[in-house]
Tab-separated table of C-alpha atoms and ligand atoms in Angstrom:
chain	number	residue	atom	x	y	z
H	1	MET	CA	-34.216	319.707	33.466
H	2	ILE	CA	-33.447	317.072	30.805
H	3	ILE	CA	-32.187	314.054	32.689
H	4	HIS	CA	-31.974	311.417	29.946
H	5	GLU	CA	-30.361	311.754	26.529
H	6	VAL	CA	-33.245	309.872	24.902
H	7	GLU	CA	-35.426	312.949	25.479
H	8	THR	CA	-33.443	314.809	22.808
H	9	TYR	CA	-32.798	311.987	20.337
H	10	PRO	CA	-33.636	312.805	16.726
H	11	GLN	CA	-37.005	311.214	15.823
H	12	GLU	CA	-35.336	308.542	13.620
H	13	GLN	CA	-33.201	307.405	16.504
H	14	ILE	CA	-36.221	307.122	18.804
H	15	GLN	CA	-38.037	305.188	16.096
H	16	ASP	CA	-35.145	302.740	15.653
H	17	LEU	CA	-35.200	302.102	19.369
H	18	GLN	CA	-38.976	301.715	19.335
H	19	LEU	CA	-38.874	299.183	16.504
H	20	LYS	CA	-36.257	297.078	18.242
H	21	ARG	CA	-38.291	297.108	21.445
H	22	LEU	CA	-41.604	296.542	19.689
H	23	LYS	CA	-40.285	293.401	18.019
H	24	LYS	CA	-39.097	292.096	21.361
H	25	THR	CA	-42.436	292.849	23.023
H	26	VAL	CA	-44.412	291.159	20.245
H	27	GLU	CA	-42.186	288.099	20.451
H	28	GLN	CA	-42.596	288.021	24.217
H	29	VAL	CA	-46.416	288.227	24.262
H	30	TYR	CA	-46.680	285.698	21.446
H	31	LYS	CA	-44.645	283.216	23.422
H	32	GLN	CA	-45.882	283.955	26.906
H	33	VAL	CA	-49.457	285.194	26.831
H	34	PRO	CA	-51.966	282.740	25.310
H	35	PHE	CA	-54.518	285.548	24.850
H	36	TYR	CA	-52.168	287.379	22.484
H	37	LYS	CA	-51.030	284.246	20.680
H	38	GLU	CA	-54.638	283.388	19.884
H	39	ALA	CA	-55.408	286.948	18.828
H	40	PHE	CA	-52.329	287.021	16.554
H	41	LEU	CA	-53.136	283.667	14.995
H	42	SER	CA	-56.714	284.667	14.312
H	43	LEU	CA	-55.333	287.644	12.361
H	44	ASP	CA	-52.789	285.408	10.660
H	45	ILE	CA	-49.775	287.182	12.107
H	46	THR	CA	-46.643	286.053	13.900
H	47	PRO	CA	-43.807	288.081	15.419
H	48	ASP	CA	-42.150	287.964	11.969
H	49	SER	CA	-44.980	290.114	10.615
H	50	ILE	CA	-43.409	293.129	12.342
H	51	SER	CA	-40.577	294.572	10.306
H	52	THR	CA	-41.352	298.310	10.461
H	53	LEU	CA	-43.082	300.532	13.001
H	54	GLN	CA	-46.008	300.880	10.602
H	55	ASP	CA	-46.628	297.155	11.008
H	56	VAL	CA	-47.988	297.885	14.462
H	57	LYS	CA	-51.286	298.429	12.638
H	58	LYS	CA	-51.443	294.711	11.918
H	59	LEU	CA	-51.595	293.953	15.626
H	60	PRO	CA	-54.869	293.462	17.514
H	61	PHE	CA	-56.194	296.064	19.943
H	62	THR	CA	-56.473	295.330	23.652
H	63	GLN	CA	-59.380	296.712	25.666
H	64	LYS	CA	-60.412	296.997	29.271
H	65	THR	CA	-62.818	294.061	28.836
H	66	ASP	CA	-59.846	291.860	27.889
H	67	LEU	CA	-58.272	292.658	31.255
H	68	ARG	CA	-61.537	291.930	33.027
H	69	ASN	CA	-61.991	288.645	31.156
H	70	HIS	CA	-58.526	287.523	32.237
H	71	TYR	CA	-58.839	288.619	35.843
H	72	PRO	CA	-56.697	288.585	37.843
H	73	PHE	CA	-53.366	287.417	36.393
H	74	ASP	CA	-53.965	285.668	33.068
H	75	LEU	CA	-52.415	288.369	30.906
H	76	PHE	CA	-49.167	288.383	32.869
H	77	ALA	CA	-46.154	287.391	30.773
H	78	ILE	CA	-43.886	286.196	33.569
H	79	ASP	CA	-44.065	283.693	36.352
H	80	MET	CA	-45.942	284.937	39.426
H	81	LYS	CA	-42.853	284.401	41.557
H	82	ASP	CA	-41.157	287.149	39.526
H	83	VAL	CA	-44.012	289.633	39.875
H	84	ALA	CA	-42.831	292.203	42.387
H	85	ARG	CA	-46.029	294.227	42.670
H	86	VAL	CA	-49.610	294.472	41.481
H	87	HIS	CA	-51.837	297.513	41.128
H	88	ALA	CA	-55.503	297.628	40.240
H	89	SER	CA	-58.028	300.133	39.080
H	90	SER	CA	-61.029	300.513	41.303
H	91	GLY	CA	-63.526	299.807	38.511
H	92	THR	CA	-66.986	301.173	39.032
H	93	SER	CA	-68.640	297.866	38.282
H	94	GLY	CA	-67.558	294.325	39.025
H	95	LYS	CA	-63.976	293.207	39.272
H	96	PRO	CA	-61.095	295.653	39.073
H	97	THR	CA	-58.502	295.491	36.321
H	98	VAL	CA	-55.235	294.140	37.669
H	99	VAL	CA	-51.745	294.911	36.385
H	100	GLY	CA	-48.349	293.511	37.416
H	101	TYR	CA	-44.741	294.714	37.531
H	102	SER	CA	-41.431	292.884	37.648
H	103	GLN	CA	-38.575	294.379	39.632
H	104	GLN	CA	-37.186	295.731	36.345
H	105	ASP	CA	-40.595	297.228	35.479
H	106	ILE	CA	-40.578	299.086	38.797
H	107	GLU	CA	-37.054	300.328	38.065
H	108	ASN	CA	-38.095	301.555	34.569
H	109	TRP	CA	-41.270	303.137	35.874
H	110	SER	CA	-39.297	304.942	38.586
H	111	GLN	CA	-36.993	306.360	35.924
H	112	ILE	CA	-39.934	307.379	33.758
H	113	VAL	CA	-41.570	309.195	36.669
H	114	ALA	CA	-38.249	310.755	37.730
H	115	ARG	CA	-38.049	312.204	34.227
H	116	ALA	CA	-41.640	313.359	34.473
H	117	ILE	CA	-41.067	315.131	37.784
H	118	ALA	CA	-37.952	316.782	36.329
H	119	LEU	CA	-40.096	317.942	33.390
H	120	GLY	CA	-42.423	319.545	35.905
H	121	GLY	CA	-39.661	321.458	37.703
H	122	GLY	CA	-38.339	318.833	40.143
H	123	THR	CA	-34.667	318.644	41.041
H	124	SER	CA	-32.732	316.471	43.415
H	125	GLY	CA	-32.540	318.097	46.786
H	126	GLY	CA	-36.090	319.422	46.617
H	127	ILE	CA	-39.024	318.120	48.655
H	128	PHE	CA	-42.005	316.435	46.996
H	129	HIS	CA	-45.329	316.549	48.842
H	130	ASN	CA	-47.106	313.538	47.376
H	131	ALA	CA	-50.867	313.902	47.851
H	132	TYR	CA	-51.759	311.197	45.330
H	133	GLY	CA	-53.514	308.258	46.967
H	134	TYR	CA	-51.333	305.340	48.049
H	135	GLY	CA	-52.582	301.789	47.590
H	136	LEU	CA	-53.813	299.850	44.609
H	137	PHE	CA	-54.110	303.128	42.678
H	138	THR	CA	-50.856	303.753	40.769
H	139	GLY	CA	-50.714	307.477	41.615
H	140	GLY	CA	-49.200	307.415	45.110
H	141	LEU	CA	-46.560	304.705	44.766
H	142	GLY	CA	-45.789	305.567	41.137
H	143	MET	CA	-44.983	309.185	41.968
H	144	HIS	CA	-43.222	308.145	45.169
H	145	TYR	CA	-40.670	305.894	43.475
H	146	GLY	CA	-40.049	308.481	40.756
H	147	SER	CA	-39.539	311.263	43.250
H	148	GLU	CA	-37.053	309.165	45.224
H	149	LYS	CA	-35.276	308.157	42.023
H	150	LEU	CA	-34.861	311.822	41.105
H	151	GLY	CA	-33.267	312.382	44.487
H	152	MET	CA	-36.074	314.373	46.037
H	153	THR	CA	-37.089	314.043	49.659
H	154	THR	CA	-40.486	312.413	49.358
H	155	VAL	CA	-43.342	313.059	51.750
H	156	PRO	CA	-45.776	310.121	51.341
H	157	VAL	CA	-48.796	311.929	52.730
H	158	SER	CA	-51.359	310.367	50.312
H	159	GLY	CA	-54.784	311.965	49.787
H	160	GLY	CA	-57.154	313.168	52.505
H	161	ASN	CA	-56.838	314.632	55.992
H	162	THR	CA	-56.465	318.103	54.534
H	163	GLU	CA	-55.621	319.857	57.789
H	164	ARG	CA	-52.628	317.609	58.260
H	165	GLN	CA	-51.580	318.229	54.637
H	166	ILE	CA	-51.625	321.945	55.339
H	167	MET	CA	-49.552	321.537	58.483
H	168	LEU	CA	-46.975	319.415	56.639
H	169	ILE	CA	-46.768	321.900	53.768
H	170	GLU	CA	-46.089	324.675	56.263
H	171	ASP	CA	-43.609	322.697	58.348
H	172	PHE	CA	-41.713	320.588	55.785
H	173	LYS	CA	-41.559	323.345	53.162
H	174	PRO	CA	-41.930	321.227	50.013
H	175	THR	CA	-40.978	322.638	46.609
H	176	ILE	CA	-43.415	320.507	44.626
H	177	ILE	CA	-46.907	319.254	45.309
H	178	GLY	CA	-48.487	316.355	43.432
H	179	GLY	CA	-52.153	315.402	43.562
H	180	THR	CA	-55.334	315.496	41.544
H	181	PRO	CA	-56.058	319.099	40.552
H	182	SER	CA	-59.447	318.981	42.253
H	183	TYR	CA	-57.972	317.818	45.549
H	184	VAL	CA	-55.101	320.296	45.523
H	185	LEU	CA	-57.676	323.020	44.935
H	186	LYS	CA	-59.436	321.852	48.089
H	187	ILE	CA	-56.161	322.153	50.004
H	188	ALA	CA	-55.919	325.793	48.872
H	189	GLU	CA	-59.517	326.508	49.866
H	190	ASP	CA	-59.095	324.962	53.290
H	191	MET	CA	-55.967	327.022	53.828
H	192	GLU	CA	-57.930	330.144	52.980
H	193	SER	CA	-60.697	329.140	55.400
H	194	LEU	CA	-58.058	328.824	58.105
H	195	GLY	CA	-56.901	332.349	57.323
H	196	LYS	CA	-53.681	331.139	55.649
H	197	ASP	CA	-52.405	332.383	52.321
H	198	PRO	CA	-51.544	329.503	49.928
H	199	ARG	CA	-49.362	331.922	47.944
H	200	LYS	CA	-47.011	332.157	50.902
H	201	THR	CA	-46.025	328.474	51.029
H	202	SER	CA	-42.633	327.203	49.838
H	203	LEU	CA	-44.280	325.489	46.843
H	204	LYS	CA	-42.956	326.389	43.394
H	205	TYR	CA	-44.431	323.695	41.155
H	206	GLY	CA	-47.500	321.476	40.976
H	207	ILE	CA	-47.738	318.152	39.132
H	208	PHE	CA	-51.389	317.463	38.598
H	209	GLY	CA	-53.224	314.710	36.778
H	210	ALA	CA	-55.223	311.475	37.026
H	211	GLU	CA	-58.362	313.334	35.961
H	212	PRO	CA	-59.293	315.769	33.190
H	213	TRP	CA	-58.727	319.431	34.013
H	214	SER	CA	-58.858	322.571	31.936
H	215	GLU	CA	-56.485	325.450	31.141
H	216	GLU	CA	-58.709	327.623	33.325
H	217	MET	CA	-58.253	325.251	36.252
H	218	ARG	CA	-54.503	325.567	35.669
H	219	ASN	CA	-54.822	329.347	35.949
H	220	VAL	CA	-56.808	329.003	39.161
H	221	LEU	CA	-54.256	326.676	40.761
H	222	GLU	CA	-51.258	328.723	39.613
H	223	GLU	CA	-52.854	331.868	40.926
H	224	LYS	CA	-53.958	330.399	44.246
H	225	PHE	CA	-50.571	328.891	45.128
H	226	ALA	CA	-48.267	331.152	43.090
H	227	ILE	CA	-46.809	328.038	41.420
H	228	LYS	CA	-46.317	326.656	37.939
H	229	ALA	CA	-48.776	323.821	37.386
H	230	CYS	CA	-48.105	321.024	34.883
H	231	ASP	CA	-50.185	318.155	33.600
H	232	ILE	CA	-49.157	314.522	34.096
H	233	TYR	CA	-50.888	311.668	32.322
H	234	GLY	CA	-50.941	307.940	32.689
H	235	LEU	CA	-53.087	304.921	33.241
H	236	SER	CA	-52.568	301.756	35.194
H	237	GLU	CA	-53.210	299.420	32.261
H	238	VAL	CA	-50.193	300.868	30.459
H	239	MET	CA	-48.072	301.561	33.568
H	240	GLY	CA	-49.322	304.396	35.750
H	241	PRO	CA	-48.410	308.091	36.003
H	242	GLY	CA	-45.539	309.326	33.820
H	243	ILE	CA	-46.501	308.024	30.390
H	244	ALA	CA	-46.606	311.671	29.377
H	245	MET	CA	-45.830	314.903	31.172
H	246	GLU	CA	-45.780	318.592	30.365
H	247	CYS	CA	-42.569	320.558	30.684
H	248	HIS	CA	-42.728	323.604	32.923
H	249	GLU	CA	-40.831	325.647	30.348
H	250	ALA	CA	-43.461	325.506	27.609
H	251	GLN	CA	-46.556	324.093	29.372
H	252	ASN	CA	-47.743	323.196	25.937
H	253	GLY	CA	-48.471	319.520	25.466
H	254	LEU	CA	-47.288	316.443	27.333
H	255	HIS	CA	-43.992	314.804	26.339
H	256	ILE	CA	-44.500	311.090	25.841
H	257	ALA	CA	-41.874	308.685	27.211
H	258	GLU	CA	-41.505	307.273	23.706
H	259	ASP	CA	-38.627	304.986	24.544
H	260	HIS	CA	-41.084	303.001	26.696
H	261	PHE	CA	-44.427	303.535	24.944
H	262	PHE	CA	-45.521	303.607	21.328
H	263	VAL	CA	-48.451	305.928	20.817
H	264	GLU	CA	-51.126	306.001	18.130
H	265	VAL	CA	-54.201	308.158	17.771
H	266	ILE	CA	-57.155	306.488	16.090
H	267	ASP	CA	-60.666	307.333	15.098
H	268	PRO	CA	-62.667	305.344	17.674
H	269	ARG	CA	-65.352	304.510	15.110
H	270	THR	CA	-63.254	303.406	12.136
H	271	LEU	CA	-60.208	302.376	14.246
H	272	GLN	CA	-58.025	303.969	11.559
H	273	PRO	CA	-55.146	306.336	12.436
H	274	VAL	CA	-55.849	310.059	12.359
H	275	PRO	CA	-53.218	312.603	11.255
H	276	ASP	CA	-51.078	314.452	13.809
H	277	GLY	CA	-52.916	317.415	15.271
H	278	GLN	CA	-56.318	315.774	14.906
H	279	GLU	CA	-58.228	314.525	17.906
H	280	GLY	CA	-58.868	310.853	18.409
H	281	GLU	CA	-58.517	308.009	20.877
H	282	LEU	CA	-55.058	307.471	22.340
H	283	VAL	CA	-53.710	303.948	21.927
H	284	PHE	CA	-50.523	302.762	23.630
H	285	THR	CA	-48.243	299.773	23.179
H	286	SER	CA	-45.697	299.125	25.915
H	287	LEU	CA	-42.137	298.644	24.677
H	288	THR	CA	-40.184	297.579	27.740
H	289	LYS	CA	-42.599	295.979	30.176
H	290	GLU	CA	-41.865	292.463	31.391
H	291	ALA	CA	-44.722	291.422	33.671
H	292	PHE	CA	-47.640	293.014	31.886
H	293	PRO	CA	-46.759	293.991	28.324
H	294	ILE	CA	-49.722	295.467	26.512
H	295	ILE	CA	-50.413	295.735	22.804
H	296	ARG	CA	-52.389	298.618	21.294
H	297	TYR	CA	-54.354	299.414	24.425
H	298	ARG	CA	-57.399	301.511	23.637
H	299	THR	CA	-57.365	304.032	26.461
H	300	GLY	CA	-60.736	305.610	25.714
H	301	ASP	CA	-58.982	308.967	26.264
H	302	ILE	CA	-59.371	311.704	23.688
H	303	GLY	CA	-56.324	313.712	22.647
H	304	SER	CA	-54.089	314.618	19.713
H	305	LEU	CA	-50.380	314.426	18.887
H	306	SER	CA	-47.706	316.883	17.851
H	307	ARG	CA	-44.204	315.946	16.733
H	308	GLU	CA	-42.677	319.392	16.595
H	309	THR	CA	-39.622	319.930	18.743
H	310	CYS	CA	-40.613	321.704	21.927
H	311	GLU	CA	-39.058	324.967	23.041
H	312	CYS	CA	-37.609	323.102	26.038
H	313	GLY	CA	-35.367	321.219	23.601
H	314	ARG	CA	-36.994	317.816	23.911
H	315	THR	CA	-37.776	316.003	20.670
H	316	THR	CA	-40.284	313.458	21.976
H	317	ALA	CA	-43.813	313.552	20.578
H	318	ARG	CA	-46.250	315.527	22.668
H	319	MET	CA	-49.898	314.790	23.326
H	320	SER	CA	-52.514	317.404	24.016
H	321	ARG	CA	-54.270	317.717	27.341
H	322	VAL	CA	-56.784	314.853	27.573
H	323	LYS	CA	-60.245	316.258	27.062
H	324	GLY	CA	-61.939	313.286	28.675
H	325	ARG	CA	-62.799	309.668	28.192
H	326	ILE	CA	-65.095	308.529	25.427
H	327	ASP	CA	-67.356	306.898	28.047
H	328	ASP	CA	-67.615	310.215	29.897
H	329	MET	CA	-68.734	312.064	26.805
H	330	LEU	CA	-72.232	313.395	27.313
H	331	ILE	CA	-74.576	313.176	24.391
H	332	ILE	CA	-77.398	315.604	24.972
H	333	ARG	CA	-79.949	315.910	22.218
H	334	GLY	CA	-77.351	315.116	19.609
H	335	VAL	CA	-74.612	317.370	20.998
H	336	ASN	CA	-71.391	315.717	22.196
H	337	LEU	CA	-69.885	317.336	25.228
H	338	PHE	CA	-67.122	316.602	27.738
H	339	PRO	CA	-67.405	317.797	31.350
H	340	SER	CA	-63.983	319.475	30.922
H	341	GLU	CA	-65.520	321.737	28.257
H	342	ILE	CA	-68.176	322.818	30.726
H	343	GLU	CA	-65.393	323.499	33.252
H	344	HIS	CA	-63.526	325.595	30.713
H	345	TYR	CA	-66.385	328.111	30.456
H	346	LEU	CA	-67.738	327.829	33.971
H	347	ILE	CA	-64.481	328.891	35.622
H	348	LYS	CA	-64.552	332.144	33.667
H	349	ILE	CA	-67.715	333.214	35.488
H	350	LYS	CA	-66.357	335.337	38.290
H	351	GLU	CA	-69.174	334.752	40.788
H	352	LEU	CA	-68.543	330.977	40.840
H	353	ALA	CA	-66.136	328.735	42.729
H	354	PRO	CA	-64.254	326.290	40.458
H	355	HIS	CA	-66.402	323.314	41.480
H	356	TYR	CA	-69.244	321.750	39.578
H	357	GLN	CA	-71.155	318.555	39.008
H	358	VAL	CA	-73.126	317.545	35.983
H	359	TYR	CA	-76.319	315.732	36.902
H	360	LEU	CA	-77.638	313.718	34.006
H	361	LYS	CA	-81.390	313.385	34.191
H	362	ARG	CA	-84.176	312.116	31.992
H	363	GLN	CA	-87.641	313.418	31.391
H	364	GLY	CA	-89.771	311.124	29.275
H	365	SER	CA	-87.318	309.941	26.656
H	366	LEU	CA	-85.180	313.076	26.667
H	367	ASP	CA	-81.936	313.468	28.550
H	368	TYR	CA	-81.045	316.792	30.057
H	369	ILE	CA	-78.325	318.291	32.221
H	370	GLU	CA	-78.825	319.821	35.592
H	371	LEU	CA	-75.635	321.703	36.304
H	372	HIS	CA	-74.744	322.045	39.971
H	373	VAL	CA	-72.452	324.950	40.694
H	374	GLU	CA	-71.265	326.782	43.747
H	375	VAL	CA	-70.913	330.514	44.251
H	376	ASN	CA	-67.684	331.799	45.739
H	377	GLU	CA	-67.446	333.370	49.196
H	378	HIS	CA	-67.107	336.846	47.775
H	379	PHE	CA	-70.384	336.685	45.833
H	380	TYR	CA	-72.130	334.876	48.675
H	381	HIS	CA	-71.374	337.618	51.168
H	382	ALA	CA	-72.045	340.394	48.692
H	383	ILE	CA	-75.598	339.250	47.890
H	384	ASN	CA	-77.015	339.433	51.376
H	385	GLY	CA	-79.817	341.940	51.268
H	386	ASP	CA	-82.920	342.678	49.223
H	387	MET	CA	-81.406	342.173	45.794
H	388	LYS	CA	-80.392	338.606	46.616
H	389	HIS	CA	-83.000	336.823	44.471
H	390	THR	CA	-82.504	339.134	41.532
H	391	LYS	CA	-78.737	338.715	41.612
H	392	VAL	CA	-78.984	334.936	41.777
H	393	ALA	CA	-81.511	334.930	38.930
H	394	ILE	CA	-79.131	337.037	36.838
H	395	LEU	CA	-76.301	334.619	37.627
H	396	VAL	CA	-78.425	331.638	36.556
H	397	LYS	CA	-79.128	333.373	33.256
H	398	THR	CA	-75.415	334.163	32.745
H	399	ILE	CA	-74.476	330.514	33.283
H	400	GLN	CA	-77.242	329.245	31.038
H	401	GLN	CA	-76.266	331.628	28.274
H	402	ALA	CA	-72.574	330.691	28.538
H	403	MET	CA	-73.418	327.005	28.312
H	404	LYS	CA	-75.848	327.487	25.467
H	405	SER	CA	-73.513	329.607	23.376
H	406	HIS	CA	-70.233	327.737	24.029
H	407	CYS	CA	-71.347	324.175	24.699
H	408	LEU	CA	-74.500	324.344	22.558
H	409	VAL	CA	-76.618	322.726	25.240
H	410	SER	CA	-79.453	324.225	27.278
H	411	MET	CA	-79.006	323.281	30.907
H	412	ASN	CA	-80.935	323.601	34.114
H	413	VAL	CA	-78.742	325.276	36.702
H	414	SER	CA	-78.791	324.781	40.470
H	415	ILE	CA	-76.733	327.209	42.493
H	416	PHE	CA	-75.351	326.232	45.873
H	417	PRO	CA	-73.561	328.140	48.633
H	418	PRO	CA	-69.765	327.910	49.028
H	419	LYS	CA	-68.317	324.501	50.007
H	420	TYR	CA	-71.620	322.746	49.313
H	421	LEU	CA	-70.566	320.396	46.521
H	422	PRO	CA	-68.694	317.239	47.511
H	423	ARG	CA	-64.868	317.337	47.362
H	424	SER	CA	-62.796	314.236	46.752
H	425	SER	CA	-59.312	313.450	47.988
H	426	GLY	CA	-58.643	311.687	44.681
H	427	LYS	CA	-60.411	311.853	41.343
H	428	ALA	CA	-63.334	314.280	41.363
H	429	VAL	CA	-66.773	312.947	40.481
H	430	ARG	CA	-67.953	315.323	37.779
H	431	VAL	CA	-70.896	313.407	36.354
H	432	VAL	CA	-73.744	311.953	38.374
H	433	ASP	CA	-76.021	309.840	36.240
H	434	LYS	CA	-79.565	309.924	37.558
H	435	ARG	CA	-81.248	308.894	34.314
H	436	ASN	CA	-82.354	305.502	35.479
H	437	VAL	CA	-83.528	306.533	38.887
H	438	THR	CA	-87.209	305.770	39.268
H	439	VAL	CA	-89.059	307.731	41.869
H	440	PHE	CA	-90.358	305.185	44.370
H	441	HIS	CA	-92.962	307.462	45.819
H	442	ASN	CA	-94.128	310.976	45.089
H	443	SER	CA	-96.164	312.628	47.781
H	444	PRO	CA	-99.519	314.010	46.555
H	445	HIS	CA	-99.540	317.760	45.812
U	1	LIG	O1	-54.850	307.982	37.023
U	1	LIG	C1	-52.557	307.305	36.732
U	1	LIG	C2	-52.109	308.656	37.170
U	1	LIG	C3	-51.814	308.884	38.499
U	1	LIG	C4	-51.937	309.656	36.242
U	1	LIG	C5	-51.362	310.111	38.909
U	1	LIG	C6	-51.475	310.906	36.639
U	1	LIG	C7	-51.191	311.121	37.976
U	1	LIG	P1	-55.837	305.213	36.457
U	1	LIG	O2	-56.412	305.283	37.814
U	1	LIG	O3	-55.695	303.873	35.812
U	1	LIG	O4	-54.390	305.818	36.435
U	1	LIG	O5	-56.717	306.162	35.536
U	1	LIG	C8	-56.343	306.389	34.210
U	1	LIG	O6	-57.318	308.595	34.266
U	1	LIG	O7	-57.251	306.718	31.238
U	1	LIG	C9	-57.557	309.033	31.973
U	1	LIG	O8	-58.918	308.839	31.645
U	1	LIG	C10	-57.455	309.668	33.348
U	1	LIG	N1	-56.281	310.521	33.424
U	1	LIG	C11	-55.074	310.253	33.941
U	1	LIG	N2	-54.261	311.337	33.851
U	1	LIG	C12	-54.991	312.306	33.240
U	1	LIG	C13	-54.734	313.651	32.855
U	1	LIG	C14	-54.045	307.103	36.750
U	1	LIG	N3	-53.580	314.246	33.092
U	1	LIG	C15	-57.300	307.346	33.567
U	1	LIG	N4	-55.728	314.327	32.210
U	1	LIG	C16	-56.866	307.701	32.163
U	1	LIG	C17	-56.918	313.748	31.971
U	1	LIG	C18	-56.271	311.783	32.956
U	1	LIG	N5	-57.225	312.506	32.335
């Protein structure tokens, strides 16, 4: 359902709005954030340097390290007394990155997410089961405010405690479930273990994101729950969930909330723009934020853009599914590979459950992948008997061949029984880097 006229504006009209808002944002950061003023001056630019949307290229990039270096609040553009809320990313090392919102920012974000949920099939009167984590992570509260804004009854269940999630899904009869795709998959599996059929719930739509997932994972989730599953994208540095969202009508690219965010796609090496349709790093500039405006934020996420009008009628630019983050790209003997590409081919192997972990290991000076996969219950029960070792050996070969021919990398494969690999209630851990682990003691042979 299209809930805001801006979603169908002709491109020129969106661009006029973007330019007006960009100028205001540039003016605001120049005046209120010393970090940006210095960066502008060092490039010899002032707010007057922006007279067209193309001039955005004159502006400096912002990176995660800039947020870390100004921890916690030094990039905020308003007085702390006017900051209504902060969120932070967990950050694997050192301090988290902190972002702030004014009351108006929260109102805008709620509207953005309301639009996103409507894109994914939400309507007022429905019930939204929100299994995104609540807390400093933007997922839970971001989706919550948007769901309420849309007029949905919101169930703030957060992630974890899967048995209770299942009970609430059965009892409250939600129409939409939101959560990371990997966690919602776990909910389905646990239902099956309890002898319940996930296809029989009241759920009609799923809004999944916060981590890379493949088309094949979409098929698995749609099949398991008998729902339509759509992809939602966002990041805390730019706002949180809702920056872009797929429509359930086309399920073909994520509509960007272009009235609030200006998107660019650049080549991460040359930092130059790449043409529409070509993959590169997504870069966002906020256009309406008050507390934490951000200029040309390099997301590290790889995707591409399309500006064709979508069959749902919306005219906003669409971004592709995010393949992964540049820092998560594996480089194995010269081949670049994202875990989501491994997922894409792994899920097609019918003996496997849709769970995997990529162990990065090193032998001498060479890196290699040890792929940890899990067989599904069906295969597990079918292989009991004398042919067990042969069947597993054949499966290993099948996986190795699929990886070699599609991902161009030879991998070691370890096969585990069902439910062996760790599940997360939030973002799944797909890569485990064991390259710098030194063995403390090896027992003699
Ligand atoms: O993950 C915001 C969010 C919450 C998005 C709920 C969607 C749903 P962060 O914790 O700051 O924010 O992590 C942002 O997660 O730069 C991407 O690398 C990744 N990411 C987010 N959505 C997707 C997606 C939230 N749909 C980082 N596909 C981003 C692939 C995604 N990766």
